[in-house]
Short mmCIF file of C-alpha atoms and ligand atoms in Angstrom, two decimals:
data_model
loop_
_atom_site.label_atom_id
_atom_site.label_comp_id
_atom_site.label_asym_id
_atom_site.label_seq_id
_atom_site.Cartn_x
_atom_site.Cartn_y
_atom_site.Cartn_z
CA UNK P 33 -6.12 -2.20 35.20
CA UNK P 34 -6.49 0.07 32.30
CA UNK P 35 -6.86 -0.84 28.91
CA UNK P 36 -6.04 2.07 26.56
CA UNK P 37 -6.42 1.51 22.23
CA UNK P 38 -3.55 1.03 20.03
CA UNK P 39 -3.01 2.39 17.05
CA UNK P 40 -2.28 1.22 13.87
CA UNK P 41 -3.65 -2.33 15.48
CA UNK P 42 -0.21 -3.40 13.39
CA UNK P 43 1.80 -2.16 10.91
CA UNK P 44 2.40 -4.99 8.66
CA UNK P 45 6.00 -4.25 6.62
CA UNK P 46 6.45 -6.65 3.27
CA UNK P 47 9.32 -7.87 2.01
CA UNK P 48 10.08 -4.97 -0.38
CA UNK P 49 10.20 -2.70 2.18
CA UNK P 50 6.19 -1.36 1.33
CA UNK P 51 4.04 -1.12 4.58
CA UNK P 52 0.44 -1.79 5.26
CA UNK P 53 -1.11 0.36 8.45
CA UNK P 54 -3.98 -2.60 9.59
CA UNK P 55 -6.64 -0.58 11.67
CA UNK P 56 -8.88 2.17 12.78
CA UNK P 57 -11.92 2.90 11.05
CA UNK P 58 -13.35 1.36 7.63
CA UNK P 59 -12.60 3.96 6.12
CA UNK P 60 -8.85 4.04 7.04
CA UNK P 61 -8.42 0.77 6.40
CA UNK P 62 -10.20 0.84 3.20
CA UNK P 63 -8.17 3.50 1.77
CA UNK P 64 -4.75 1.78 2.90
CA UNK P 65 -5.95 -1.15 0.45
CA UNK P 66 -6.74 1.34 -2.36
CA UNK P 67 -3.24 2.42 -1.74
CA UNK P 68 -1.71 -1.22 -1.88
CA UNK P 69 -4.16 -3.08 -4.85
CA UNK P 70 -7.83 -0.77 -5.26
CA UNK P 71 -9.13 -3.38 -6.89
CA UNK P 72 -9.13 -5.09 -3.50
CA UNK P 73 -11.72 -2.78 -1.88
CA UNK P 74 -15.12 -4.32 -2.55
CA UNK P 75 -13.70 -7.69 -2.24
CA UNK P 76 -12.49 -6.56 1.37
CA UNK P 77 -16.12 -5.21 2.05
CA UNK P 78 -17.59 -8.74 1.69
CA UNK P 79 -14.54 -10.46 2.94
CA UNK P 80 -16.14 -7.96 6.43
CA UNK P 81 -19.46 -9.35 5.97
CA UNK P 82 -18.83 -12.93 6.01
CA UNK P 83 -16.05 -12.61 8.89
CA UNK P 84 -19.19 -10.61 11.18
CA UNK P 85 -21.15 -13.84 10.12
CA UNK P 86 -18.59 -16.54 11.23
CA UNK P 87 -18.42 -14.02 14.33
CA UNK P 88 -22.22 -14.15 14.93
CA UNK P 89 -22.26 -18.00 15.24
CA UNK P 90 -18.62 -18.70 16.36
CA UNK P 91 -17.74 -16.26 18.84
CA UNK P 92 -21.55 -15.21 20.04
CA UNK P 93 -23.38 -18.09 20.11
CA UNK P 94 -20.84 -20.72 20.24
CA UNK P 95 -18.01 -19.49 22.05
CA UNK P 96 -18.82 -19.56 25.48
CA UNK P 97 -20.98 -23.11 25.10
CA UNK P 98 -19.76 -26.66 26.21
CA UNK P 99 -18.60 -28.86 23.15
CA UNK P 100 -18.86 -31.94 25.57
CA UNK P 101 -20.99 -34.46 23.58
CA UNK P 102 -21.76 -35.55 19.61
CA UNK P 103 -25.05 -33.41 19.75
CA UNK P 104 -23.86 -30.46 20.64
CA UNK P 105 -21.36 -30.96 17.61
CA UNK P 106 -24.07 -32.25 15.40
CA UNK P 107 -26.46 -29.23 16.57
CA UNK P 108 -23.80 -26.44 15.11
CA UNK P 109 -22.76 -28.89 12.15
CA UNK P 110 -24.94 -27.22 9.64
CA UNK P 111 -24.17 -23.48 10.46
CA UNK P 112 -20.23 -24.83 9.93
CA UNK P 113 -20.79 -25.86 6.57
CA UNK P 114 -22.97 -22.79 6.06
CA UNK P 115 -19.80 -20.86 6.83
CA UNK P 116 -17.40 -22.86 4.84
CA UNK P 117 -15.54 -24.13 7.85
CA UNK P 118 -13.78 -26.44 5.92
CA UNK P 119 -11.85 -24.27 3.78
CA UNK P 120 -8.89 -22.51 5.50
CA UNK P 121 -8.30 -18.99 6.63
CA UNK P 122 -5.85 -18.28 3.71
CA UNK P 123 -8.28 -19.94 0.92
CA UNK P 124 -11.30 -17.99 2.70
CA UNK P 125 -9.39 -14.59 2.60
CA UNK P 126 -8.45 -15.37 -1.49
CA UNK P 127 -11.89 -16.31 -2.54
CA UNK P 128 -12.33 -11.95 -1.62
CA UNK P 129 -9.03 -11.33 -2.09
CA UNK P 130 -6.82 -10.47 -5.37
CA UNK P 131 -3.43 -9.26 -3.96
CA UNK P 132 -0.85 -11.67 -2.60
CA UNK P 133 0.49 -8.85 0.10
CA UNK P 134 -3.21 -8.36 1.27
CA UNK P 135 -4.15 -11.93 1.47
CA UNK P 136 -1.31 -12.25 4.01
CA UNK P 137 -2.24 -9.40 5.60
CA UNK P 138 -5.77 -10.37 6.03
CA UNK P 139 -4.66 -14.46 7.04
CA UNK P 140 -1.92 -14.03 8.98
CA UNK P 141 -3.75 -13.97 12.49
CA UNK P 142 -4.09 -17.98 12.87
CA UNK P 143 -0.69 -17.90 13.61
CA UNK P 144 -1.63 -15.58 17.06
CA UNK P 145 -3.17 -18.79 18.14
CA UNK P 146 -0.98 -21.25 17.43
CA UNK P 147 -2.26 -21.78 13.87
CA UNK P 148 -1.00 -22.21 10.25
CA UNK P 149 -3.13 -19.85 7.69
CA UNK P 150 -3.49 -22.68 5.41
CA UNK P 151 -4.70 -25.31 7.51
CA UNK P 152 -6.46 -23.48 10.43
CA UNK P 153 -10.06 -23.75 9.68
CA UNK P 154 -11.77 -20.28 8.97
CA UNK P 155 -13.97 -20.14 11.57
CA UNK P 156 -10.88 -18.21 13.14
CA UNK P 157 -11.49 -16.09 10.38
CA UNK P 158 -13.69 -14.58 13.18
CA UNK P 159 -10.63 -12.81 14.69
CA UNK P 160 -10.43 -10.17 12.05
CA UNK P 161 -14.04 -9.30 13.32
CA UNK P 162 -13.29 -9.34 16.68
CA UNK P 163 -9.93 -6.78 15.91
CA UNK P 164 -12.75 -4.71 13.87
CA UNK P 165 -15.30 -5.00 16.72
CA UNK P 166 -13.34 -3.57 19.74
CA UNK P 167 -10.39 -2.76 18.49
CA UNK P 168 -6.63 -3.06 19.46
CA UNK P 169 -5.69 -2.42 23.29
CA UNK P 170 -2.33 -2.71 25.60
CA UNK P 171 -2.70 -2.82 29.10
CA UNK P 172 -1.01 0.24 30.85
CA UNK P 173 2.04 -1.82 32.77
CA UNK P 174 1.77 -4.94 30.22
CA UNK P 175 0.63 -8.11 30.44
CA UNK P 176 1.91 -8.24 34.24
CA UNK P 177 -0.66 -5.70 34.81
CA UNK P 178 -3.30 -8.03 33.90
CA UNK P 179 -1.86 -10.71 36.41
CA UNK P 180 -1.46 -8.49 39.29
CA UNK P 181 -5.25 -7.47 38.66
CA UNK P 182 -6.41 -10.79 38.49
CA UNK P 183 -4.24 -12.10 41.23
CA UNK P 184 -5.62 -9.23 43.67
CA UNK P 185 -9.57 -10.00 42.08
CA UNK P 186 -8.35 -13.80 43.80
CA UNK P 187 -7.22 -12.43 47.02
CA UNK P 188 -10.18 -10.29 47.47
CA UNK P 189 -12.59 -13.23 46.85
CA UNK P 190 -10.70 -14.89 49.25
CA UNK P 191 -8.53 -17.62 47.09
CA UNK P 192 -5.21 -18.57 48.01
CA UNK P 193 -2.36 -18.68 45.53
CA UNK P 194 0.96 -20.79 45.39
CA UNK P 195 3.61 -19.46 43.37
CA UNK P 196 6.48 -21.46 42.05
CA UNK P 197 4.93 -24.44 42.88
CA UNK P 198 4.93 -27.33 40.79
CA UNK P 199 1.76 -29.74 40.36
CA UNK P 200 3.47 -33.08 40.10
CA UNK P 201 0.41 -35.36 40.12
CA UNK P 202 -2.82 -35.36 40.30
CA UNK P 203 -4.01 -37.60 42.77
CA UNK P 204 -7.43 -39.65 41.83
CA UNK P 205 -9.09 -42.60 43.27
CA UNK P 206 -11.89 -44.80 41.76
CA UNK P 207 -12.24 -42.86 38.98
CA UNK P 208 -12.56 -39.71 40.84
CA UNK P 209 -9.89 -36.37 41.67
CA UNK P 210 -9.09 -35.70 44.82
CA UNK P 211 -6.32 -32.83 44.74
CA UNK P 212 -3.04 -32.59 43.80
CA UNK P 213 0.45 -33.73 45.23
CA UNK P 214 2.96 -30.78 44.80
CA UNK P 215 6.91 -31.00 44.29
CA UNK P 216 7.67 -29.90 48.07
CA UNK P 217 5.87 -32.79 48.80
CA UNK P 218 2.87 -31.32 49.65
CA UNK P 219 -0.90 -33.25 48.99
CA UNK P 220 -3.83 -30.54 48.89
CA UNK P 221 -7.36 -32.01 48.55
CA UNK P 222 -9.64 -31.17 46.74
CA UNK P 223 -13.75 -31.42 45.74
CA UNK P 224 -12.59 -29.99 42.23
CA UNK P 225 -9.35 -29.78 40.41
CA UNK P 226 -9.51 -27.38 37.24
CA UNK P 227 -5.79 -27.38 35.47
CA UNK P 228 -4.67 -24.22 32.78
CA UNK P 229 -2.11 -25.82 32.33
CA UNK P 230 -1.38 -28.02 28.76
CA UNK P 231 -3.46 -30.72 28.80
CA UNK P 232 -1.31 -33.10 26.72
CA UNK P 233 1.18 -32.49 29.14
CA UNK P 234 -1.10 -32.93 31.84
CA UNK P 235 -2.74 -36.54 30.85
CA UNK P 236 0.65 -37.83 30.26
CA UNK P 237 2.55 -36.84 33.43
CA UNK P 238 0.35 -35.67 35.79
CA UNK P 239 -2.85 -38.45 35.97
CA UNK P 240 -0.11 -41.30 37.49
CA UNK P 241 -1.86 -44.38 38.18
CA UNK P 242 -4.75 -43.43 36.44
CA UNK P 243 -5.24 -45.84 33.39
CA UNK P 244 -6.42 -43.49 30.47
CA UNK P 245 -9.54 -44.63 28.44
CA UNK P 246 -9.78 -41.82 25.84
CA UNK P 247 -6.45 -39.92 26.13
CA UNK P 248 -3.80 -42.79 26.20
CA UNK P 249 -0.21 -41.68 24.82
CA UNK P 250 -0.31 -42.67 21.51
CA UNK P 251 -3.69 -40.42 21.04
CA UNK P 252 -1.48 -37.50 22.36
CA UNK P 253 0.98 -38.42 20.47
CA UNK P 254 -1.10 -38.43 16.86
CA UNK P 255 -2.29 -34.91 17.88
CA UNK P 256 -0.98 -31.94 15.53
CA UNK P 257 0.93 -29.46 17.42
CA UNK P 258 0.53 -25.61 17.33
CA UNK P 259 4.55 -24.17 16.36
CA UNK P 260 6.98 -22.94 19.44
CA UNK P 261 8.21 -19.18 19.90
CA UNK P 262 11.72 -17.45 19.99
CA UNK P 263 11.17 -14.50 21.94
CA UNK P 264 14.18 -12.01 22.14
CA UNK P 265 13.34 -9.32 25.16
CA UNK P 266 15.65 -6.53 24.61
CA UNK P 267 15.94 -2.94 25.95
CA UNK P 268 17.93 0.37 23.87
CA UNK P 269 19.25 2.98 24.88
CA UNK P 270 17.93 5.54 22.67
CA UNK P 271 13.89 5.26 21.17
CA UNK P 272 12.92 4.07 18.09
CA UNK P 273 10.45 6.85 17.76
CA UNK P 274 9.02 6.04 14.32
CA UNK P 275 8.58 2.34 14.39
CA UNK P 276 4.79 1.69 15.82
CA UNK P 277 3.67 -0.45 18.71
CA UNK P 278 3.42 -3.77 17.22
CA UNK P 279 4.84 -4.65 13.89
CA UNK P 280 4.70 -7.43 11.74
CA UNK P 281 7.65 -7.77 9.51
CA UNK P 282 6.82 -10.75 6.56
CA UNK P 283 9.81 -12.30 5.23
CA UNK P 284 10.49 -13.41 1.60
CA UNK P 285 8.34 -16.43 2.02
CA UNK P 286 4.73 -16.84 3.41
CA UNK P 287 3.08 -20.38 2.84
CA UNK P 288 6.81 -22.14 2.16
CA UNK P 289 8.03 -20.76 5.68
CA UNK P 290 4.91 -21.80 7.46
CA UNK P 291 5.28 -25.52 5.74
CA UNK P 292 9.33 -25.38 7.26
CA UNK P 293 7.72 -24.17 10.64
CA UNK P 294 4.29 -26.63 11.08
CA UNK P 295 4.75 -30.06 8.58
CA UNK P 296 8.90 -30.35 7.43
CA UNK P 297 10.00 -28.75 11.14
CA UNK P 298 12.83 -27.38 10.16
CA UNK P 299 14.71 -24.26 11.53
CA UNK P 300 14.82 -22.30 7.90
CA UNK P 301 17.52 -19.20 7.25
CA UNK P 302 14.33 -16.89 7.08
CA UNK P 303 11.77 -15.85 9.57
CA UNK P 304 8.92 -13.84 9.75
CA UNK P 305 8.53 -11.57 13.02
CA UNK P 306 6.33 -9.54 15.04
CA UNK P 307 7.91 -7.32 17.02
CA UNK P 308 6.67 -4.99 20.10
CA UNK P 309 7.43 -1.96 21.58
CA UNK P 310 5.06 -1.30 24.98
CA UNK P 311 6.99 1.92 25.79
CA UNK P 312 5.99 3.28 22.48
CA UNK P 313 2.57 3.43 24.24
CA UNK P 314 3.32 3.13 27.96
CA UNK P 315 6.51 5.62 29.15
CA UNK P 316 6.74 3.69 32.49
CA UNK P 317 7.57 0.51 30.51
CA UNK P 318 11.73 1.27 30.15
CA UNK P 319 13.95 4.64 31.51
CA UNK P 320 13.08 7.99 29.79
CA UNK P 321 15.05 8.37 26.45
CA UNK P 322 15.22 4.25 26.34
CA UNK P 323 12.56 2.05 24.54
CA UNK P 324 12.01 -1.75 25.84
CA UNK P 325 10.82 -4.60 23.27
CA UNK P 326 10.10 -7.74 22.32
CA UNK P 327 10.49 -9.82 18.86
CA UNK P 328 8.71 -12.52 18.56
CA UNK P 329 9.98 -15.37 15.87
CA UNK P 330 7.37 -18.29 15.32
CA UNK P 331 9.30 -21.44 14.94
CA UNK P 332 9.00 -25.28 14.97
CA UNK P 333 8.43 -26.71 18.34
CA UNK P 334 10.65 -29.40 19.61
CA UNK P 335 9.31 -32.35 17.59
CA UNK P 336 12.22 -30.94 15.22
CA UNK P 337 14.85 -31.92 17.19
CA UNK P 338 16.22 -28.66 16.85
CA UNK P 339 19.34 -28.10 19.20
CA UNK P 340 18.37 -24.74 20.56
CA UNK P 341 22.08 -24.39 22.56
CA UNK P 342 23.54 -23.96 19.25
CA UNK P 343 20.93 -22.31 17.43
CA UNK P 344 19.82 -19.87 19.90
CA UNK P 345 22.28 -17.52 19.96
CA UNK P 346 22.73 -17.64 15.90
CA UNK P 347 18.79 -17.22 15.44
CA UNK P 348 19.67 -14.11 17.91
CA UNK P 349 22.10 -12.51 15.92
CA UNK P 350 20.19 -13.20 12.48
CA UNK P 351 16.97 -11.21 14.30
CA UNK P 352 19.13 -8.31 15.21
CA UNK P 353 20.40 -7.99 11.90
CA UNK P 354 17.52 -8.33 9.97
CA UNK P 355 15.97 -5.40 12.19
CA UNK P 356 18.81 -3.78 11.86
CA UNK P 357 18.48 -3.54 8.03
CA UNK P 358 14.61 -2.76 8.63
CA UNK P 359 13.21 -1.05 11.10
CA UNK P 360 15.78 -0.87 13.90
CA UNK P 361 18.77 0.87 12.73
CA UNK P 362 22.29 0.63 14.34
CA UNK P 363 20.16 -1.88 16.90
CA UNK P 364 22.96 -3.49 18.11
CA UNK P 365 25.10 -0.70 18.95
CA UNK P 366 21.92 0.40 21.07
CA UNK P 367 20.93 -2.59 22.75
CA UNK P 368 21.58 -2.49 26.46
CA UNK P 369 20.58 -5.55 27.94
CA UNK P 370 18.62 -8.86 26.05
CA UNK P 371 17.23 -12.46 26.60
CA UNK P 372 15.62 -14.90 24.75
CA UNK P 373 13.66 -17.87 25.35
CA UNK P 374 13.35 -20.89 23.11
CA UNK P 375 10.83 -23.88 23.01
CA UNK P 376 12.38 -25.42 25.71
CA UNK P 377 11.49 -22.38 27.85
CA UNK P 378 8.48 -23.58 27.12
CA UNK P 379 8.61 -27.20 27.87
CA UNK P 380 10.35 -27.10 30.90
CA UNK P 381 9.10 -24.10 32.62
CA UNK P 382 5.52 -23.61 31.02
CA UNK P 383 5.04 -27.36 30.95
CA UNK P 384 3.71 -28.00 27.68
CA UNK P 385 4.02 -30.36 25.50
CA UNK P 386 7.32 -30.25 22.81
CA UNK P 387 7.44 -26.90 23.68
CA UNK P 388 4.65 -25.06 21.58
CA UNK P 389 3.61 -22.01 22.48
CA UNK P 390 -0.02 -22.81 22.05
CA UNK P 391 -1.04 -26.05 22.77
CA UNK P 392 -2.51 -28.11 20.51
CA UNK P 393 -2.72 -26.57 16.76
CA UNK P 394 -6.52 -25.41 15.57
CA UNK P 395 -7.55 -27.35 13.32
CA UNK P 396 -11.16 -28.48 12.41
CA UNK P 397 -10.22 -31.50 13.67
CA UNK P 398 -9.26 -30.59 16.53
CA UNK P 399 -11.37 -27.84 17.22
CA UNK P 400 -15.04 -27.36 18.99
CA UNK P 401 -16.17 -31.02 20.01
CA UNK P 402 -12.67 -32.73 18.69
CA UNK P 403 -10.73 -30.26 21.12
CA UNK P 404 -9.81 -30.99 24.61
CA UNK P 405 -13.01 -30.84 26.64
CA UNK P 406 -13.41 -28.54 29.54
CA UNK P 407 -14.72 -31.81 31.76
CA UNK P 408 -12.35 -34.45 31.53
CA UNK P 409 -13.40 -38.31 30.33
CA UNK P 410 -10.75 -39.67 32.25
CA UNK P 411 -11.41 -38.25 36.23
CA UNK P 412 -14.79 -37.41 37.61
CA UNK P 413 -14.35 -33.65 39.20
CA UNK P 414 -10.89 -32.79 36.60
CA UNK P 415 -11.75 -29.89 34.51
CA UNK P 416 -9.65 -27.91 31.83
CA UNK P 417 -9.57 -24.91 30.98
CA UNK P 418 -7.28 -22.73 28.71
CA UNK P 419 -5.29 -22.59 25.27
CA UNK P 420 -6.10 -26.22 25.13
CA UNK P 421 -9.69 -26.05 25.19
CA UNK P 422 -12.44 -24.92 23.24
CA UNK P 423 -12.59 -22.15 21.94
CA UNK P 424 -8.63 -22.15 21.74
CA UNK P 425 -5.35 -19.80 22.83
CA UNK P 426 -5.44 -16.09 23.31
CA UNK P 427 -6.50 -13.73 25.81
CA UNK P 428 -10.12 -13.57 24.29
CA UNK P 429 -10.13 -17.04 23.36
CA UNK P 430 -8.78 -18.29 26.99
CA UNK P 431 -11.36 -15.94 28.80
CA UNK P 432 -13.90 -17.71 26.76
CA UNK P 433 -12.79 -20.85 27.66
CA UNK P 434 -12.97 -19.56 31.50
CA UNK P 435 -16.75 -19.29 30.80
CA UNK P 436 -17.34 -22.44 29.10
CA UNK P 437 -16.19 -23.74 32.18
CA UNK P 438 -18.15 -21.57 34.55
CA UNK P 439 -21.29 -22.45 32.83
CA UNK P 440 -20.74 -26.42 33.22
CA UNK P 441 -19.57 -25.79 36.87
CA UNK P 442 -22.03 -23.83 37.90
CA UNK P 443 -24.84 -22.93 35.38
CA UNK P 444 -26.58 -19.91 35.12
CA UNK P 445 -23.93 -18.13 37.78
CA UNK P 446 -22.58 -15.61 34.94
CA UNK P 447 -26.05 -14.24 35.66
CA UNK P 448 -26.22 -11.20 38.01
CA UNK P 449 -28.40 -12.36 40.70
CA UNK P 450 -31.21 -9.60 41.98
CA UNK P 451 -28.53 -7.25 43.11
CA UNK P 452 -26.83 -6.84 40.35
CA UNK P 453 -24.08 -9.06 41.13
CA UNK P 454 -21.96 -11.97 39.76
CA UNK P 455 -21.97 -15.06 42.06
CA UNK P 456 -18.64 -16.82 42.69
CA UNK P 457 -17.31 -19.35 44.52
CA UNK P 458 -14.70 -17.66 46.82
CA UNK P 459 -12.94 -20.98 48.03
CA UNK P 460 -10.21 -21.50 44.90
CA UNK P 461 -6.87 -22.25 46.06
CA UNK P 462 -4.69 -21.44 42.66
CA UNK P 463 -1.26 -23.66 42.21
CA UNK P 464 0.99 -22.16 40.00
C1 FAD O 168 5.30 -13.82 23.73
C2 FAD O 168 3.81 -14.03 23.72
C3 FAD O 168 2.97 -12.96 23.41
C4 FAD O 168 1.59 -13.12 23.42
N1 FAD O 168 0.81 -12.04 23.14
C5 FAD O 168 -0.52 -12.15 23.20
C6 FAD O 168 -1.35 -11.02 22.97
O1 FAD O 168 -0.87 -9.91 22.69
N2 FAD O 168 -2.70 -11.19 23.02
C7 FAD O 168 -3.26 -12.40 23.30
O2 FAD O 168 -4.48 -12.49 23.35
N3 FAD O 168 -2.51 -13.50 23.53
C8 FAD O 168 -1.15 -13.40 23.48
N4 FAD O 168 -0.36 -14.51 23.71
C9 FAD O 168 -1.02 -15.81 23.96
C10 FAD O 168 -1.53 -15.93 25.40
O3 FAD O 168 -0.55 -15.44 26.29
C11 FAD O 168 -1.82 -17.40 25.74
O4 FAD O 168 -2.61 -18.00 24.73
C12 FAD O 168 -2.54 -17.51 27.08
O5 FAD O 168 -1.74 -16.95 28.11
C13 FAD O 168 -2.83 -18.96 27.43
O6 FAD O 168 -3.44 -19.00 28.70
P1 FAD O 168 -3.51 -20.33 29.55
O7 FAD O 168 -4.16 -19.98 30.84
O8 FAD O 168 -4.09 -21.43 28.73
O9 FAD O 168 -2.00 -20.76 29.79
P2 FAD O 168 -0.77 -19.95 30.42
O10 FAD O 168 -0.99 -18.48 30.40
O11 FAD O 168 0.45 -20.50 29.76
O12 FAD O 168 -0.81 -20.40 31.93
C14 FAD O 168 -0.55 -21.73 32.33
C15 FAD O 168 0.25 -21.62 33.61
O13 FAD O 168 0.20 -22.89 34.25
C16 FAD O 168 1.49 -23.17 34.75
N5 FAD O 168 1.61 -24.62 34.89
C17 FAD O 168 1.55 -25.55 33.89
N6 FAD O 168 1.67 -26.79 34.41
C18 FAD O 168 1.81 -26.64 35.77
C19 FAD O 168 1.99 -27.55 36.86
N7 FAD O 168 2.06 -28.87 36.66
N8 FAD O 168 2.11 -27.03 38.11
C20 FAD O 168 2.05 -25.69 38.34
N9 FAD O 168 1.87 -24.78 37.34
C21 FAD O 168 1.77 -25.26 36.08
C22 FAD O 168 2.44 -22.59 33.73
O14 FAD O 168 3.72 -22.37 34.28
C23 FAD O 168 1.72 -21.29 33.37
O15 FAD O 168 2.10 -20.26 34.24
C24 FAD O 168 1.02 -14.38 23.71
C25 FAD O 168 1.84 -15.47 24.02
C26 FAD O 168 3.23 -15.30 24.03
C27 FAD O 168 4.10 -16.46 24.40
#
C-alpha cells in the first residue's frame, strides 16, 4: 500500500469562524500560534519538550511491553508520576498554554481514541509527538487499502480468512480454549484463540459456560466507556476545492459538550465534528468533478438510551446544515448519495459493547496494567489484542498492541533472525 503525507495534518475551524492550520514543520506551526495568541509560542516550545518526554517512556519503552502483572506496573510507576500522569491532557496542555482556542487545539486528540480531554490521563499527551514525529498520512485507496494489504500479507503466509462469520462462543474446557463455535454452526479448534474483537463484549457473550473469576458482569459493567460515533458518508457532485483533507470544526462548547457526551449522556443540540475528504488527496476515491466524504460526530454511546430511529435522521439534517453554513456551501443541493451509521452500527455489527466506538475509555485507571490484558485471566491459551488493550485504540496504538502480543506469544520473534527476516507463524486461521 502507499502511504503518502497530508497536509495541514488538520485544519482546526473555531466557533467564530477563525481557523488554525495544525502541522508541518515547527516553524509553520509556530508561526500559526503567533498568528492566533504570540504569547503562546514559548509555552508551545516546552509544551514539545515534555510531550517528546512522555513519548520517550510511553510510546518507546513502554508501548510495545506486556502490562500483565503488579511489577511491571510498579516498575514504570515512578517515571508516571515523573510525567504527571495524573493530571489530564487538557490540564497538561494549560499548565503551557494561555489561549482557550489553542488549548483545544492542542487537547483535543484524546477524543481520536475514545477519550475525554479532561479525564484522559496525559500520557496520551504522547500523540501530539507522535503527529510531530512522522507526520500525517492517508493511505492511497483509504482505509480499505490497508485491509486488502493486510488480508493478502495473510494469504501469502498462508492463513485462512472467514468473512462474515460470526464467533458465537468460545469454546473452553478445564480452564483452557479450545477454538471457537461459529453462527453456521461450525466448531474450529484451536491451540490458540487471539480475539480483536471488544473484550467486554467478548467476556460477557462469548466465554459461555465459563465461570469468570476476574471479569464477572458487574466488573464490566462498572467499567467507563469510551463515547459512540455518528458517521454520515456522503458523496457531491461538484468538489469542495478549498476545504482541506481533514477538518475539525469545534462547536460553541468544548468541556460542557464533552460532559453531555462522556458523564450526563445526553444527545445535546450542538456537536463538534471532524470531517474528511479522501478525494481531496486521492482522485480515485469518487468520479472526476465529484468529491466523497465523511463527518464524523462523537456522541454518547448507548448507555444513554438514546433512540437513534428518531434521532438519526434529525442529527443528519442538523450536520448538513451546520456545514452548510461553514465549510460546505449549498451541501445539500450537492449531495448525491449518503448514509450514516449510529452506535448501534456499532453494537450490533462491530460487536462492542453499548456501542462505543472505542472500547473501553482511557483512563489512568484503566490504562497500562488496569487495561484489558493481552493474556486473558479467565482461559489458558485466550489472548486479546486491539482497541481494548494496552496501549489503547488507533491504528498506531492497535499495531502496538499487535506487538505486545507477539512478544508474549512468541518472544524475541520481532527479531530478524540471521537472514534478515521476521519469523511468523504461518498457520492463523482469521474469523471475521
Ligand atoms: C469513522 C472512524 C474513523 C477512524 N479513523 C482513524 C484514523 O484516521 N486513524 C486511526 O489511527 N484510527 C482511526 N479510527 C480508529 C480505528 O479504526 C480503530 O481504533 C481500530 O480499527 C481498532 O482496531 P481493532 O482491531 O481493535 O478493532 P476493529 O478494527 O473494530 O476490528 C474488530 C473486528 O472484529 C469483528 N468482530 C467482533 N466480534 C466478532 C465476533 N464475535 N465474530 C466475528 N467477528 C467479530 C468486528 O466486526 C470487526 O471487524 C477510526 C475509527 C472510526 C470508526
Amino acid at each position: 500500500m502507499s502511504l503518502v503525507p497530508v497536509y495541514p495534518w488538520y485544519r482546526i475551524r473555531f466557533d467564530d469562524g477563525t481557523y488554525f492550520n495544525y502541522g508541518g514543520t515547527q516553524t509553520q506551526i509556530e508561526s500559526e500560534i503567533a498568528r492566533v495568541s504570540p504569547g503562546d509560542v514559548q509555552g508551545y516550545r516546552r509544551l514539545v519538550a515534555q510531550s517528546r518526554d512522555i513519548f520517550d517512556v510511553g510510546f518507546v519503552q513502554l508501548g510495545d511491553k506486556p502490562f500483565s502483572s503488579v511489577a511491571s506496573m510498579v516498575a514504570v510507576a515512578p517515571n508516571m508520576i515523573r510525567l504527571k500522569s495524573f493530571l489530564s491532557v487538557y490540564q497538561m496542555v494549560s499548565l503551557y498554554i494561555k489561549s482557550e482556542k489553542l488549548r483545544q487545539v492542542f487537547s483535543f486528540q484524546p477524543l481520536l481514541v475514545g477519550g475525554n480531554p479532561f479525564t484522559t490521563t496525559s500520557i496520551y499527551s504522547l500523540i501530539q509527538h507522535v503527529e510531530r514525529q512522522w507526520g500525517v498520512f492517508y493511505a492511497m485507496g483509504g482505509t480499505g487499502a490497508i485491509v486488502s494489504a493486510m488480508e493478502k500479507l495473510i494469504r501469502e503466509l498462508g492463513g485462512e480468512i472467514l468473512l462474515d462469520t460470526t464467533v458465537d462462543e468460545i469454546m473452553a474446557d478445564g480452564g483452557k480454549a479450545l477454538g471457537v463455535a461459529t453462527a453456521d454452526g461450525a466448531k474450529h479448534v484451536a491451540d490458540l484463540v487471539v480475539v480483536n474483537g471488544d473484550p467486554p463484549f467478548v467476556y460477557s457473550k462469548l466465554l459461555k459456560g465459563t465461570v469468570r473469576k476476574k471479569w464477572t458482569d458487574k466488573k464490566i459493567e462498572k467499567l467507563q466507556y469510551s463515547m459512540g460515533l455518528f458517521v454520515l458518508y456522503f458523496g457531491t457532485s461538484k468538489q469542495y476545492e478549498t476545504t482541506a483533507h481533514h477538518s475539525i470544526l469545534l462547536g460553541k462548547r468544548y468541556k460542557e459538550l464533552l460532559k453531555d457526551i462522556f458523564d450526563r449522556k445526553v444527545l445535546a443540540e450542538d456537536f463538534s465534528l471532524y470531517l474528511h475528504i479522501p478525494s481531496r488527496t486521492d482522485p480515485s476515491m469518487a468520479p472526476p468533478g465529484k468529491d466523497c466524504m465523511y463527518v464524523l460526530c462523537p456522541v454518547p454511546n448507548l448507555q444513554s438510551g438514546v433512540d437513534w430511529q428518531v434521532e438519526g435522521p434529525r442529527l443528519r439534517d442538523r450536520i448538513v446544515s451546520y456545514l452548510e453554513e461553514t465549510e460546505l456551501p449549498e451541501l445539500s443541493k450537492y449531495i448525491e448519495a449518503d448514509f450514516y451509521v449510529t452506535p448501534e452500527y456499532f453494537q450490533s455489527e462491530l460487536l462492542t459493547a453499548y456501542g462505543t466506538g472505542f472500547s473501553v475509555q482511557p483512563l489512568l485507571t484503566q490504562s497500562a496494567y488496569f487495561r484489558f490484558h493481552n493474556k486473558s485471566e479467565e482461559l489458558e491459551n485466550l489472548f486479546f489484542v486491539g482497541a481494548g488493550t494496552h496501549p489503547g485504540a488507533g491504528m498506531p496504538g492497535v499495531l502496538c498492541s499487535a506487538k505486545v502480543l507477539q512478544n508474549l506469544l512468541s518472544p524475541g520473534s520481532l527479531e530478524r533472525d540471521a537472514g534478515g527476516n521476521k519469523q511468523y507463524d504461518s498457520h492463523a486461521k482469521v474469523v471475521n
